[in-house]
Short mmCIF file of C-alpha atoms and ligand atoms in Angstrom, two decimals:
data_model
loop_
_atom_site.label_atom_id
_atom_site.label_comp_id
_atom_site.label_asym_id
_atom_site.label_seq_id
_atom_site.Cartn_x
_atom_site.Cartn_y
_atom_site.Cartn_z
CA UNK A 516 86.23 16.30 123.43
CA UNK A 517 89.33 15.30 125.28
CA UNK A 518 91.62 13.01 123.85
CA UNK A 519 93.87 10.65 126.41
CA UNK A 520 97.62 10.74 125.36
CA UNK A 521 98.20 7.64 126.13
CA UNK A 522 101.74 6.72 127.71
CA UNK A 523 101.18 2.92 127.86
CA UNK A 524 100.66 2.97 123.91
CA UNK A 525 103.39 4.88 123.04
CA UNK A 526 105.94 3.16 125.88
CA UNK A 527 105.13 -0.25 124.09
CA UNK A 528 106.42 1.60 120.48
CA UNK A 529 109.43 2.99 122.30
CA UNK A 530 110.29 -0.37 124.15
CA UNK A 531 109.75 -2.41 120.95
CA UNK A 532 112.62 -0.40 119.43
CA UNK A 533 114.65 -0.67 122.23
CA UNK A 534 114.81 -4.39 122.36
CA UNK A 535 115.71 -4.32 118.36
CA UNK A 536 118.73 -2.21 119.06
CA UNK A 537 119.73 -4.25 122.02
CA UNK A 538 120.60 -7.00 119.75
CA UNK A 539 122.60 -4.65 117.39
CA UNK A 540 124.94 -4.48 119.80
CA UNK A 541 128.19 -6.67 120.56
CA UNK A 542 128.24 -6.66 123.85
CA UNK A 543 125.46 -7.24 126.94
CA UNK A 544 123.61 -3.86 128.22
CA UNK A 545 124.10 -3.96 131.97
CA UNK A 546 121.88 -1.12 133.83
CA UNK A 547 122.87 -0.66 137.82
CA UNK A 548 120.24 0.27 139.96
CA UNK A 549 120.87 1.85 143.34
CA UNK A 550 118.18 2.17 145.45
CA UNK A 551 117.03 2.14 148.56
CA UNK A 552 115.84 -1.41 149.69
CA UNK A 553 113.37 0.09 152.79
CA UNK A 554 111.56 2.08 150.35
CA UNK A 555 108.37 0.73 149.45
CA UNK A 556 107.72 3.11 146.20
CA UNK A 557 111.41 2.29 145.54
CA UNK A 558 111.09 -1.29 146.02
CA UNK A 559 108.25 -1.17 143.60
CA UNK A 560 109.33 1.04 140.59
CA UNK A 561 112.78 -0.94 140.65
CA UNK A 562 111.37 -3.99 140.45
CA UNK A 563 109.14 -2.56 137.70
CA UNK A 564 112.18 -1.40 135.87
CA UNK A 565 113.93 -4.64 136.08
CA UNK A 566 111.31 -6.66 134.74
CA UNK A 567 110.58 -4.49 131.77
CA UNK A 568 114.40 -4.45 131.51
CA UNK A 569 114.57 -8.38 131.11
CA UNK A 570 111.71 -8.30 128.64
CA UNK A 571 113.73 -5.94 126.01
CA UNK A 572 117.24 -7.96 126.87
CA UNK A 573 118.77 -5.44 128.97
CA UNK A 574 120.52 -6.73 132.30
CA UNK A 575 119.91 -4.69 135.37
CA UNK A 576 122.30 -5.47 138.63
CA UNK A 577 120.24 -4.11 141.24
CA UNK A 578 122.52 -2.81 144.58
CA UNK A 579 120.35 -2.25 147.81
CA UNK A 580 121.78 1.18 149.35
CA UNK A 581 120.40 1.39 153.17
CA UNK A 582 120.15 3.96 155.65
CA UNK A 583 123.29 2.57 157.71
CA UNK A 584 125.31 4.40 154.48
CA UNK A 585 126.67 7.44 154.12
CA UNK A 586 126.84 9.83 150.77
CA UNK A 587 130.83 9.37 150.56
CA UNK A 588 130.46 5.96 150.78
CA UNK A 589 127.15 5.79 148.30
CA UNK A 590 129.93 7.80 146.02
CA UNK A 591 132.68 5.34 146.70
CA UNK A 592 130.22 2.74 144.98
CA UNK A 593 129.04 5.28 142.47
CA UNK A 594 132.46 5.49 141.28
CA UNK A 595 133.47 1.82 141.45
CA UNK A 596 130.36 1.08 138.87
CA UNK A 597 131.63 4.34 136.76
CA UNK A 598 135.07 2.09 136.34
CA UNK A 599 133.51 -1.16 136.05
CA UNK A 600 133.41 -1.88 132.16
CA UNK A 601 130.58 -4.18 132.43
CA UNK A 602 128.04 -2.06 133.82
CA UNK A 603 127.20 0.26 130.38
CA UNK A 604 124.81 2.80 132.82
CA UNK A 605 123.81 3.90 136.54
CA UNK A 606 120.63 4.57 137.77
CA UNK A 607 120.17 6.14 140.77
CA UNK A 608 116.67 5.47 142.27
CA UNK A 609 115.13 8.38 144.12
CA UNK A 610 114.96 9.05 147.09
CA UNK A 611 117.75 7.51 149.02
CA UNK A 612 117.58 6.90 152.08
CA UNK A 613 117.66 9.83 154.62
CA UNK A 614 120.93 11.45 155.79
CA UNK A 615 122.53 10.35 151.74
CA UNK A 616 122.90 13.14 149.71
CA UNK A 617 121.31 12.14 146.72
CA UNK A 618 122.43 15.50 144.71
CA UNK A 619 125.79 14.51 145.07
CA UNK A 620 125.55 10.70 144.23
CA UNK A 621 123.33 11.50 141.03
CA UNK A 622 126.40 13.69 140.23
CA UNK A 623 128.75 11.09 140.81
CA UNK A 624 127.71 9.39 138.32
CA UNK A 625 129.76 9.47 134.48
CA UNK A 626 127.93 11.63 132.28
CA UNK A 627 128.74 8.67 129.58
CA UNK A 628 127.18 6.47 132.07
CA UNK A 629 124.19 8.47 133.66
CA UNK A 630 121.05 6.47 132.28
CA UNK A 631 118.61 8.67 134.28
CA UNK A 632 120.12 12.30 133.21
CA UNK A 633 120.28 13.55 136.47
CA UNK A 634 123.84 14.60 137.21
CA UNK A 635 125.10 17.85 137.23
CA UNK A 636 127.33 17.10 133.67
CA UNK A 637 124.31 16.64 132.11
CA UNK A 638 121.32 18.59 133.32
CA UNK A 639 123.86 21.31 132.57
CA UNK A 640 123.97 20.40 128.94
CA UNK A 641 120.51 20.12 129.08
CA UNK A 642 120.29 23.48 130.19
CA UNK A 643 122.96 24.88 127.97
CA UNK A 644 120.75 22.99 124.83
CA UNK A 645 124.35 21.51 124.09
CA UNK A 646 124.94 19.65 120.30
CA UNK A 647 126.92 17.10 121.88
CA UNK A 648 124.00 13.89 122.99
CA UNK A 649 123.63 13.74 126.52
CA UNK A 650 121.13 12.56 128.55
CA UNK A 651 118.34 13.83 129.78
CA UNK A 652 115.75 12.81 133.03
CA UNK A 653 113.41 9.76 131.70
CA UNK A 654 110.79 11.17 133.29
CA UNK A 655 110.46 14.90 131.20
CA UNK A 656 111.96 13.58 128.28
CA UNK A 657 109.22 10.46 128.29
CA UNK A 658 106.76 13.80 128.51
CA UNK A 659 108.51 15.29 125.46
CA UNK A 660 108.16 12.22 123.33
CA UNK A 661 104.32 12.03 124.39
CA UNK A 662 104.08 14.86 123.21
CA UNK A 663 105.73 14.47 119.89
CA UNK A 664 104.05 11.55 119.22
CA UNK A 665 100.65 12.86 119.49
CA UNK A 666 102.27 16.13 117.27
CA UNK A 667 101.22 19.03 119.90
CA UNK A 668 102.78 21.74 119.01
CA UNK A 669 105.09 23.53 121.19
CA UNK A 670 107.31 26.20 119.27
CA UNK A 671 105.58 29.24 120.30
CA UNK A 672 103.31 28.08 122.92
CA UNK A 673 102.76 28.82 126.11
CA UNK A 674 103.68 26.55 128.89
CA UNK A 675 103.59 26.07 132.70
CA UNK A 676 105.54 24.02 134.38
CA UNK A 677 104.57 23.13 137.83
CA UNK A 678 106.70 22.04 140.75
CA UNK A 679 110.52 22.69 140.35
CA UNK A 680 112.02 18.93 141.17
CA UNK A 681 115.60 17.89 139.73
CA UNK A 682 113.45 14.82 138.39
CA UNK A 683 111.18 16.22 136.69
CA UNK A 684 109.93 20.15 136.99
CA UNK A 685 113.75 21.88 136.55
CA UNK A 686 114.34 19.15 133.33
CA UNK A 687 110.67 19.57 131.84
CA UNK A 688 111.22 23.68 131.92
CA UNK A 689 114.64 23.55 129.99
CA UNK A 690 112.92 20.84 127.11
CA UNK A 691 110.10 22.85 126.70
CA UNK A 692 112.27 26.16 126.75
CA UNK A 693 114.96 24.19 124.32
CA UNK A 694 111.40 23.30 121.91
CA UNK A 695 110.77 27.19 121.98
CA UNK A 696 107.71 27.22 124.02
CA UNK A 697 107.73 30.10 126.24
CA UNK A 698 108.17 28.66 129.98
CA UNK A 699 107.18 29.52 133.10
CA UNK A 700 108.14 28.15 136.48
CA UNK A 701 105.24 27.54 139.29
CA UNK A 702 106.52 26.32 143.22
CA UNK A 703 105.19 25.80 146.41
CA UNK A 704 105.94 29.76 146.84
CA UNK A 705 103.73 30.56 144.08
CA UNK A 706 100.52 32.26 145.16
CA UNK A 707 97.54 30.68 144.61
CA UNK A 708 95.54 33.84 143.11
CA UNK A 709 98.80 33.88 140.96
CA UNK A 710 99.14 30.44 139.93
CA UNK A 711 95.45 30.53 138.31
CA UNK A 712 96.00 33.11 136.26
CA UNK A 713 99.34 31.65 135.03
CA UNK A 714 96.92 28.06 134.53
CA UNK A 715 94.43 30.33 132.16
CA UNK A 716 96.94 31.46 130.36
CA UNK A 717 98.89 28.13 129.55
CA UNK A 718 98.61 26.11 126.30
CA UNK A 719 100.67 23.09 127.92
CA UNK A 720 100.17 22.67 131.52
CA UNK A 721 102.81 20.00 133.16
CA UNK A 722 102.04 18.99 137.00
CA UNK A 723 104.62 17.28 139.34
CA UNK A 724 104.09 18.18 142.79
CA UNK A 725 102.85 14.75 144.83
CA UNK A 726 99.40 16.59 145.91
CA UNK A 727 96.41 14.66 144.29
CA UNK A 728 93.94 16.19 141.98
CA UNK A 729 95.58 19.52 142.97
CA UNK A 730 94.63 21.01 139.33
CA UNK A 731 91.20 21.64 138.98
CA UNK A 732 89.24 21.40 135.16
CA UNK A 733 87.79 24.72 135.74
CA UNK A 734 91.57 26.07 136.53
CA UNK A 735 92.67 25.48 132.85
CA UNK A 736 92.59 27.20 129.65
CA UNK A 737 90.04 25.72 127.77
CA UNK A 738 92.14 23.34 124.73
CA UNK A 739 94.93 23.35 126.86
CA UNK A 740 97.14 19.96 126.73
CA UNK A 741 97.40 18.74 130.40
CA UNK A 742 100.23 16.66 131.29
CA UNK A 743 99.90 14.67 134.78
CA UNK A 744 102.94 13.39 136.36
CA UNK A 745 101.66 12.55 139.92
CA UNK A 746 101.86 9.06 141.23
CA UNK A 747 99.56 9.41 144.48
CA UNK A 748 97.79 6.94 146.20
CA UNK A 749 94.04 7.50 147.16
CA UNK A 750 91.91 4.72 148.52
CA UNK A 751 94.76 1.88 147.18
CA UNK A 752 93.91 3.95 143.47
CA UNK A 753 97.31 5.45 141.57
CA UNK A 754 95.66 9.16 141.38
CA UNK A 755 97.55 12.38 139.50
CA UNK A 756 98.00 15.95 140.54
CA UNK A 757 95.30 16.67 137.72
CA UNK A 758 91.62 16.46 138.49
CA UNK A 759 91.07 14.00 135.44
CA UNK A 760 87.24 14.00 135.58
CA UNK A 761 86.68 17.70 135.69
CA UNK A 762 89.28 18.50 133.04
CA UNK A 763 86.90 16.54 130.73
CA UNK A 764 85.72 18.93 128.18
CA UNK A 765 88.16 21.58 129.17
CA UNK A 766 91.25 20.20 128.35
CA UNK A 767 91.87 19.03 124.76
CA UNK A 768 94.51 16.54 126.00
CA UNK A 769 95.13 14.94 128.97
CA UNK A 770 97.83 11.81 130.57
CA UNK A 771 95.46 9.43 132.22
CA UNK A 772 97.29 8.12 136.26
CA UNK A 773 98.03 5.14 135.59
CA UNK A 774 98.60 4.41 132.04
CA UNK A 775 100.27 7.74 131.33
CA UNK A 776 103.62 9.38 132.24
CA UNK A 777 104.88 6.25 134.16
CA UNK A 778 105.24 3.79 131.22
CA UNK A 779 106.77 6.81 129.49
CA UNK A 780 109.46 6.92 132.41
CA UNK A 781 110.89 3.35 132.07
CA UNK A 782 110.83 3.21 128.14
CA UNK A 783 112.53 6.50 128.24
CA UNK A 784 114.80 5.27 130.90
CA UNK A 785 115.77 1.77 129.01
CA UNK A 786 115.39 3.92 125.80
CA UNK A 787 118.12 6.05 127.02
CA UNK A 788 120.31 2.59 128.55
CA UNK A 789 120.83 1.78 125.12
CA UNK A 790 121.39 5.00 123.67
CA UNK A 791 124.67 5.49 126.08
CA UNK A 792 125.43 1.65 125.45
CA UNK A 793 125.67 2.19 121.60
CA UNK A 794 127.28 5.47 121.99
CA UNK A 795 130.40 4.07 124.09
CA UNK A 796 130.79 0.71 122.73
N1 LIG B 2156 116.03 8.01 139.67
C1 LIG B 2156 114.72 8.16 139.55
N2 LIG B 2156 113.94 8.07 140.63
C2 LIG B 2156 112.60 8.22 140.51
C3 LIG B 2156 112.02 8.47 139.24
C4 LIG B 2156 112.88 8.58 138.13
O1 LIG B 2156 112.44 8.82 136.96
N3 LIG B 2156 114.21 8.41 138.31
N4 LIG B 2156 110.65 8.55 139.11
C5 LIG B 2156 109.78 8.17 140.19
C6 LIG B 2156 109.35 6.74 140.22
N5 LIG B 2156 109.34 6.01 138.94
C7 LIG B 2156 110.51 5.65 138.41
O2 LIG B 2156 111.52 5.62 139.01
C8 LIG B 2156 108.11 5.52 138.36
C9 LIG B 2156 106.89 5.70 138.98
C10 LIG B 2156 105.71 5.18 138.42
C11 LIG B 2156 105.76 4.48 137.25
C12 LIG B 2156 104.54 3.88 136.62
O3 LIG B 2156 104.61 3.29 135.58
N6 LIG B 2156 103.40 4.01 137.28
C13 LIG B 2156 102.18 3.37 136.79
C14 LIG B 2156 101.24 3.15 137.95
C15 LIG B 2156 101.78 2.11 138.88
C16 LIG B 2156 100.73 1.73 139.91
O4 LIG B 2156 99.72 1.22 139.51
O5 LIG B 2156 101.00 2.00 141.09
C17 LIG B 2156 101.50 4.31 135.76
O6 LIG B 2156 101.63 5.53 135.89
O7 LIG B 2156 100.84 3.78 134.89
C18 LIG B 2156 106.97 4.31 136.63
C19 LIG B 2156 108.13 4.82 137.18
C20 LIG B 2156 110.42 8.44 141.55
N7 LIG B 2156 111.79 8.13 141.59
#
């Protein structure tokens, strides 16, 4: 039997709390989004964000970033908001639009203030498994709590981490490596003949590359926990990089698209908001 690990569930727990510690505080949570206003996924998952933001009392001053921008001056504004004692964390919203160097602005971004975990300060604490808190990429960490949750164990296990994004596949690899699993990295270089074998082998199996149902059932160690962060679009349908139907049976655990990593992403995101709110207030 294969059990759903189910994001929405556990995103409503996590968001819950949230709002409970958002009136702990003294002073207003103020989250700036900047995005890119001619994106339609962007247009979308902001305004997702800011809605679930109002719901748990957490502001959110959304700033439209357009193509006729450039990275120093995306920076400029980066740094403005970093100085700005009313905003209490950035978001960056990915991607910006082309021509911005997004690497850059995400590491613009004060590590005190750097909701989303993705600038250098921090990824590299992440990386380093530092005892200081930092922040860490809503999207892996939202995996990590999943998977916590639903007690999977991890020390010791083997997992395969596929697709190597700064969002999600670079951050996933150093959480599971900082839990003790033993990681490995697959890419778009990896061999197919290769990959496969790596997939048998894998207790935890964690898929980000934007290719739908690129996973197969019969691919996967049979018990193995699949995690399935793609948000693709078939025939107006959100569909993952996971093949959910033949991974019935196979897999003993499994993140349904929808209902699955994305809620995880925004509570982990607003969960995180808070965290750096209460830490610098
Ligand atoms: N700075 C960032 N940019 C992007 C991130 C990110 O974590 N930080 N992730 C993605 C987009 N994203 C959040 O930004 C996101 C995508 C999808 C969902 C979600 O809840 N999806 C629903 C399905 C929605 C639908 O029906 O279409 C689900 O999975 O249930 C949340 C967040 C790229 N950019």
């Amino acid at each position: 039997m294969t059990e759903l690990l189910d994001g929405a569930k556990v995103a409503k727990i996590i968001n819950d709390k949230t709002a409970q510690r958002v009136t702990k505080l003294d002073k207003p949570v103020t989250l700036a989004v900047i995005y890119d206003p001619d994106n339609e996924g962007s247009q979308l998952y902001v305004g997702m964000k800011s809605r679930k933001a109002a719901k748990l009392g957490i502001q959110t001053r959304d700033i439209p970033v357009g193509a006729d921008e450039t990275t120093d001056s995306v920076i400029a504004l980066v740094e403005s908001l970093n100085a700005d004692d009313d905003v209490t964390g950035i978001l960056v919203q990915s991607p910006l639009a082309k021509g911005i160097k997004e690497r850059q602005v995400f590491s613009a971004v004060a590590p005190q203030k750097d909701a989303d975990g993705l600038g250098a300060t921090v990824q590299g604490m992440l990386f380093g498994d530092a005892l200081e808190p930092y922040t860490v990429a809503a999207t892996p960490q939202g995996v990590m709590s999943l998977l916590n949750y639903y007690h999977i164990p991890i020390k010791g296990k083997v997992a395969l981490v596929v697709g190597r994004s700064q969002l999600f596949g670079r951050p996933m690899s150093a959480l599971l490596n900082n839990a003790d699993a033993t990681v490995t990295v697959a890419h778009r270089y990896t061999e197919p003949a290769v990959l496969k074998r790596l997939l048998k082998f894998a207790d935890i199996v964690a898929v980000g590359v934007g290719i739908p149902n690129f996973i197969k059932g019969e691919d996967l160690k049979q018990g193995a926990t699949v995690i399935d962060v793609g948000m693709n679009v078939v025939d107006g349908k959100a569909t993952g990089d996971v093949d959910f139907d033949s991974a019935q049976g196979i897999a003993d655990f499994i993140t349904p698209v929808p209902g699955g990593v994305g809620p995880m992403t925004i509570a982990t995101l607003l969960e995180n908001t808070v965290t750096l709110a209460e830490l610098n207030q």
